[in-house]
Short mmCIF file of C-alpha atoms in Angstrom, two decimals:
data_model
loop_
_atom_site.label_atom_id
_atom_site.label_comp_id
_atom_site.label_asym_id
_atom_site.label_seq_id
_atom_site.Cartn_x
_atom_site.Cartn_y
_atom_site.Cartn_z
CA GLY A 1276 -5.91 -0.70 -11.25
CA PHE A 1277 -3.73 -3.56 -11.64
CA PHE A 1278 -0.64 -2.34 -9.83
CA GLN A 1279 2.86 -2.68 -11.34
CA SER A 1280 5.36 -0.94 -9.17
CA HIS A 1281 9.06 -1.11 -8.47
CA ALA A 1282 10.68 -2.33 -5.17
CA VAL A 1283 12.55 0.36 -3.34
CA GLU A 1284 15.70 -0.46 -1.09
CA VAL A 1285 17.17 2.30 1.11
CA VAL A 1286 20.41 1.52 3.14
CA ILE A 1287 21.69 4.42 5.22
CA LYS A 1288 25.12 4.18 7.06
CA ASP A 1289 26.68 6.17 9.84
CA SER A 1290 29.91 8.04 9.99
CA SER A 1291 31.67 4.70 10.75
CA ASN A 1292 30.22 3.19 7.47
CA ALA A 1293 27.98 0.83 9.63
CA THR A 1294 24.42 0.37 8.43
CA CYS A 1295 22.03 2.28 10.79
CA LEU A 1296 18.79 2.19 8.83
CA TYR A 1297 17.37 -0.36 6.37
CA ALA A 1298 14.16 -0.39 4.36
CA ASN A 1299 12.98 -2.55 1.32
CA TRP A 1300 9.33 -2.27 0.23
CA MET A 1301 6.80 -1.81 -2.54
CA MET A 1302 4.10 0.82 -2.70
CA SER A 1303 1.44 2.29 -4.93
CA PHE A 1304 -1.02 5.12 -4.63
CA LEU A 1305 -4.65 5.70 -5.64
CA ILE A 1306 -5.34 9.45 -5.86
CA THR A 1307 -8.74 11.06 -6.47
CA TYR A 1308 -8.48 14.42 -8.16
CA GLU A 1309 -10.66 17.15 -9.72
CA SER A 1310 -10.36 17.41 -13.61
CA ASN A 1311 -10.73 20.44 -15.75
CA THR A 1312 -14.46 19.55 -16.30
CA SER A 1313 -14.99 19.38 -12.59
CA ASP A 1314 -15.45 15.63 -12.61
CA TYR A 1315 -13.55 13.52 -10.06
CA LYS A 1316 -11.13 10.91 -11.34
CA THR A 1317 -8.81 8.36 -9.71
CA ALA A 1318 -5.28 8.04 -10.81
CA THR A 1319 -2.74 5.29 -9.99
CA LEU A 1320 0.70 6.40 -9.12
CA ASN A 1321 3.45 3.78 -9.10
CA LEU A 1322 7.09 4.06 -8.26
CA SER A 1323 9.34 4.75 -11.18
CA SER A 1324 12.50 2.59 -11.81
CA SER A 1325 14.63 5.57 -10.70
CA VAL A 1326 14.24 6.62 -7.07
CA THR A 1327 16.49 8.86 -4.93
CA HIS A 1328 16.55 8.85 -1.19
CA ASN A 1329 17.77 12.28 -0.24
CA GLY A 1330 16.91 13.34 3.24
CA SER A 1331 17.11 9.77 4.76
CA VAL A 1332 18.99 9.90 8.11
CA CYS A 1333 19.95 7.45 10.80
CA GLY A 1334 18.46 9.05 13.75
CA ASN A 1335 19.37 8.63 17.50
CA ASP A 1336 17.91 8.93 20.98
CA THR A 1337 16.83 12.52 20.43
CA GLN A 1338 16.34 12.64 16.62
CA ALA A 1339 13.92 10.66 14.49
CA ALA A 1340 15.12 8.26 11.78
CA VAL A 1341 13.80 9.26 8.34
CA VAL A 1342 13.32 7.14 5.32
CA ALA A 1343 12.70 9.64 2.39
CA VAL A 1344 12.40 8.77 -1.39
CA GLN A 1345 11.72 10.89 -4.36
CA PHE A 1346 10.39 9.59 -7.72
CA GLY A 1347 8.79 10.38 -10.94
CA GLU A 1348 7.87 14.09 -11.81
CA GLY A 1349 8.12 15.76 -8.38
CA HIS A 1350 6.65 12.99 -6.17
CA SER A 1351 8.07 12.15 -2.78
CA TRP A 1352 7.29 10.02 0.27
CA SER A 1353 8.89 9.73 3.75
CA ILE A 1354 8.34 8.25 7.17
CA ASN A 1355 9.95 9.21 10.40
CA SER A 1356 10.60 6.83 13.20
CA THR A 1357 11.22 7.47 16.89
CA LYS A 1358 12.59 4.99 19.55
CA THR A 1359 12.37 4.43 23.25
CA ASN A 1360 14.68 2.32 25.35
CA GLU A 1361 13.37 -0.88 23.94
CA THR A 1362 11.30 -0.15 20.78
CA TYR A 1363 11.04 2.07 17.73
CA GLN A 1364 7.92 3.11 15.88
CA GLY A 1365 6.82 4.82 12.75
CA ASP A 1366 5.43 8.25 13.54
CA PHE A 1367 4.10 10.28 10.63
CA ILE A 1368 4.02 9.36 6.93
CA THR A 1369 4.31 12.31 4.40
CA PHE A 1370 3.35 11.89 0.87
CA THR A 1371 3.57 14.67 -1.75
CA TYR A 1372 2.23 14.16 -5.29
CA ASN A 1373 2.67 16.69 -8.10
CA THR A 1374 -0.49 17.17 -10.40
CA ASN A 1375 1.93 18.77 -12.96
CA ASP A 1376 2.87 15.33 -13.90
CA THR A 1377 0.60 15.09 -16.96
CA ALA A 1378 1.40 11.38 -17.43
CA VAL A 1379 -0.52 10.58 -14.23
CA PHE A 1380 -2.91 13.65 -13.93
CA PRO A 1381 -3.48 14.71 -17.70
CA ASP A 1382 -6.43 16.85 -16.93
CA ALA A 1383 -5.97 17.98 -13.29
CA LYS A 1384 -7.70 21.24 -12.48
CA ARG A 1385 -5.33 22.03 -9.54
CA LYS A 1386 -1.72 22.20 -10.55
CA GLY A 1387 1.25 21.68 -8.33
CA PRO A 1388 2.34 19.72 -5.33
CA VAL A 1389 -0.17 18.38 -2.80
CA THR A 1390 0.89 16.99 0.53
CA VAL A 1391 -0.80 14.44 2.61
CA VAL A 1392 0.28 13.65 6.20
CA VAL A 1393 -0.92 10.62 8.06
CA ARG A 1394 0.01 8.77 11.19
CA ASP A 1395 1.72 5.41 10.83
CA PRO A 1396 -0.56 2.71 12.21
CA SER A 1397 2.06 0.18 12.69
CA PRO A 1398 2.62 -1.02 16.41
CA PRO A 1399 6.04 -0.57 18.04
CA VAL A 1400 8.75 -2.92 17.23
CA GLN A 1401 11.53 -4.23 19.39
CA LEU A 1402 14.94 -2.66 18.75
CA ASP A 1403 16.46 -5.93 18.01
CA SER A 1404 13.79 -6.85 15.41
CA VAL A 1405 13.16 -6.09 11.76
CA TYR A 1406 9.50 -5.24 10.82
CA VAL A 1407 8.14 -7.53 8.03
CA CYS A 1408 4.83 -7.26 6.18
CA HIS A 1409 4.27 -9.23 2.98
CA ASN A 1410 0.61 -8.83 2.64
CA SER A 1411 -1.00 -5.57 1.38
CA VAL A 1412 -1.78 -2.65 3.93
CA PHE A 1413 -3.96 0.19 3.04
CA ILE A 1414 -3.81 3.70 4.49
CA GLU A 1415 -6.47 6.29 3.48
CA ALA A 1416 -6.36 9.94 4.06
CA GLU A 1417 -7.48 13.05 2.02
CA ASN A 1418 -8.59 11.28 -1.26
CA VAL A 1419 -5.35 9.26 -1.32
CA THR A 1420 -5.15 5.51 -0.69
CA GLN A 1421 -1.46 4.41 -0.04
CA ILE A 1422 -0.83 0.73 -0.59
CA PHE A 1423 2.16 -1.11 0.83
CA TRP A 1424 3.40 -4.64 0.44
CA ASN A 1425 6.58 -6.82 0.70
CA VAL A 1426 7.81 -4.42 3.47
CA THR A 1427 11.10 -5.11 5.37
CA GLU A 1428 12.30 -2.18 7.54
CA GLN A 1429 14.47 -1.69 10.66
CA ALA A 1430 15.28 1.73 11.98
CA PHE A 1431 18.09 2.23 14.52
CA VAL A 1432 19.92 -0.88 13.34
CA GLN A 1433 22.06 -2.26 16.09
CA ASN A 1434 25.85 -3.16 15.62
CA GLY A 1435 25.53 -2.36 11.85
CA THR A 1436 23.65 -5.62 11.01
CA VAL A 1437 20.01 -5.90 10.07
CA SER A 1438 18.33 -8.35 12.50
CA LYS A 1439 17.18 -11.77 11.54
CA LYS A 1440 14.44 -11.61 14.21
CA GLU A 1441 11.28 -10.69 12.62
CA SER A 1442 8.21 -8.71 13.91
CA ARG A 1443 5.32 -9.62 11.50
CA CYS A 1444 2.41 -7.29 10.89
CA SER A 1445 -1.14 -8.29 11.70
CA ALA A 1446 -1.85 -8.72 8.09
CA ASP A 1447 0.63 -11.65 7.87
CA THR A 1448 -0.71 -13.36 10.99
CA PRO A 1449 -2.54 -16.49 10.19
CA THR A 1450 -6.11 -16.70 11.60
CA SER A 1451 -8.92 -19.18 11.24
CA ALA A 1452 -11.58 -16.76 11.84
CA PRO A 1453 -13.44 -14.95 9.00
CA THR A 1454 -11.92 -11.75 7.92
CA VAL A 1455 -13.80 -8.78 9.68
CA LEU A 1456 -14.40 -5.88 7.34
CA PRO A 1457 -14.41 -2.25 8.25
CA THR A 1458 -17.80 -0.77 9.27
CA VAL A 1459 -17.85 1.42 6.03
CA ALA A 1460 -18.11 -1.80 3.84
CA ASN A 1461 -20.78 -4.56 3.95
CA VAL A 1462 -19.82 -7.42 1.62
CA THR A 1463 -22.21 -10.23 0.70
CA THR A 1464 -19.32 -12.64 0.16
CA VAL A 1465 -16.48 -12.44 2.63
CA ALA A 1466 -13.33 -14.52 3.10
CA THR A 1467 -13.71 -17.50 5.33
CA THR A 1468 -10.33 -19.00 4.72
CA THR A 1469 -6.94 -17.84 5.82
CA LEU A 1470 -5.17 -15.55 3.35
CA SER A 1471 -1.88 -16.93 2.30
CA PRO A 1472 0.82 -15.93 -0.18
CA ALA A 1473 0.27 -16.97 -3.78
CA PRO A 1474 1.55 -20.52 -4.59
CA THR A 1475 4.73 -20.79 -6.68
CA THR A 1476 2.87 -22.34 -9.59
CA ALA A 1477 -0.66 -20.68 -9.89
CA PRO A 1478 -3.43 -23.09 -10.90
CA LYS A 1479 -5.02 -22.58 -14.32
CA PRO A 1480 -8.20 -20.74 -13.72
CA VAL A 1481 -11.56 -21.93 -15.00
CA GLU A 1482 -12.77 -20.43 -18.31
CA ASN A 1483 -15.63 -18.28 -16.73
CA PRO A 1484 -14.93 -16.58 -13.26
CA VAL A 1485 -17.38 -16.98 -10.52
CA THR A 1486 -19.81 -14.11 -10.05
CA GLY A 1487 -19.68 -12.25 -6.75
CA ASN A 1488 -22.00 -9.89 -5.05
CA TYR A 1489 -20.48 -6.85 -3.30
CA SER A 1490 -22.02 -3.79 -1.56
CA LEU A 1491 -20.78 -0.74 0.34
CA LYS A 1492 -22.66 1.30 2.89
CA MET A 1493 -22.38 4.76 4.10
CA GLY A 1494 -24.00 4.88 7.61
CA ASN A 1495 -27.09 2.70 7.29
CA LYS A 1496 -27.62 3.28 3.54
CA THR A 1497 -26.27 1.17 0.73
CA CYS A 1498 -24.36 3.41 -1.59
CA LEU A 1499 -22.85 0.98 -4.08
CA LEU A 1500 -23.95 -2.51 -5.41
CA ALA A 1501 -21.85 -4.68 -7.71
CA THR A 1502 -22.57 -8.12 -9.17
CA VAL A 1503 -19.55 -9.01 -11.27
CA GLY A 1504 -17.36 -11.90 -12.39
CA LEU A 1505 -13.75 -10.75 -12.81
CA GLN A 1506 -10.90 -12.26 -14.78
CA LEU A 1507 -7.61 -10.49 -15.43
CA ASN A 1508 -5.51 -11.23 -18.58
CA VAL A 1509 -2.09 -9.91 -17.89
CA SER A 1510 0.56 -9.92 -20.58
CA GLN A 1511 4.08 -9.50 -19.29
CA ASP A 1512 6.73 -12.12 -19.69
CA LYS A 1513 4.03 -14.55 -20.68
CA PRO A 1514 0.17 -14.42 -20.67
CA LEU A 1515 -1.43 -14.93 -17.30
CA LEU A 1516 -5.12 -15.44 -16.54
CA ILE A 1517 -6.22 -14.70 -12.96
CA ASN A 1518 -9.80 -15.40 -11.83
CA ILE A 1519 -10.97 -13.36 -8.84
CA ASN A 1520 -12.75 -15.83 -6.39
CA PRO A 1521 -15.48 -14.11 -4.37
CA LYS A 1522 -15.22 -16.69 -1.54
CA THR A 1523 -11.54 -15.59 -0.93
CA THR A 1524 -11.98 -11.89 -1.82
CA VAL A 1525 -12.16 -9.08 0.70
CA ALA A 1526 -13.88 -5.93 -0.40
CA ASP A 1527 -13.53 -2.51 1.08
CA GLY A 1528 -14.13 1.13 0.04
CA ALA A 1529 -16.07 4.24 0.64
CA CYS A 1530 -18.69 6.40 -0.88
CA GLY A 1531 -18.46 10.28 -1.20
CA ASN A 1532 -20.81 12.88 -2.39
CA THR A 1533 -19.53 12.58 -6.07
CA THR A 1534 -17.41 9.51 -6.18
CA ALA A 1535 -17.45 5.80 -4.88
CA THR A 1536 -14.58 3.50 -4.60
CA LEU A 1537 -14.69 -0.29 -4.48
CA LYS A 1538 -11.51 -2.11 -3.62
CA LEU A 1539 -11.10 -5.91 -3.99
CA ASN A 1540 -8.22 -7.86 -2.50
CA ASP A 1541 -8.02 -11.67 -3.41
CA GLY A 1542 -5.24 -12.25 -0.68
CA ASN A 1543 -2.78 -13.43 -3.36
CA SER A 1544 -1.26 -9.86 -4.25
CA THR A 1545 -3.94 -9.02 -6.75
CA LEU A 1546 -5.58 -5.64 -5.89
CA ILE A 1547 -8.42 -4.07 -8.06
CA SER A 1548 -9.88 -0.68 -7.48
CA PHE A 1549 -13.12 0.61 -9.11
#
């Protein structure tokens, strides 16, 4: 999918009207579900333009801080964070999607809300720092891939002011070493240059995209092979052509008994899932 999602901003204030929790981020979801014909399909769920944040709370020394949002036809997402004397850290992420939403799940066999709970993999953050992660982070659990990017978040804000001191995620940390892929994926062409944010003016891509070779393994066996050249033609404010460069594209994914997913990330905020 070519993800088009809305940014979310949550600002929670305490009884004295001072900001105690701040979060601004973008996210999207890939959800594999069973259809009425017993086939498995993958749906993309993006945030709508109308989002509420009922249930978000400041938190304190004994109570977790909670960022909670509700969107679309019965979908919701939340994360609770706890703190120590010097740090705060995300604890659990809870995501509920509603297969009664026929725009996203037009032929779902199972109807109603489905909840997925996963532990937040982010490291602890100093209390006087704001957590920032511009690059994409993927979290997979129970047939759901959660994708986050452009994240700015601080729980337990001190003195009512969001800190200017940043704690960057590992995905934003420059490195000269080749990208190391998860053991589930074996990619013929891997990134050998540092992934960086997209330039302000994208260079005009060549007419024909370069062909890349990608493969996925399940254990010692190859379960998916793809030889493909990819070009995206996006029509929004103005037409935009994007070529996917195999030399700077990282592949990931997994194979199941009835489905396989190949995900490509070119490092410039372009995410494609097959």
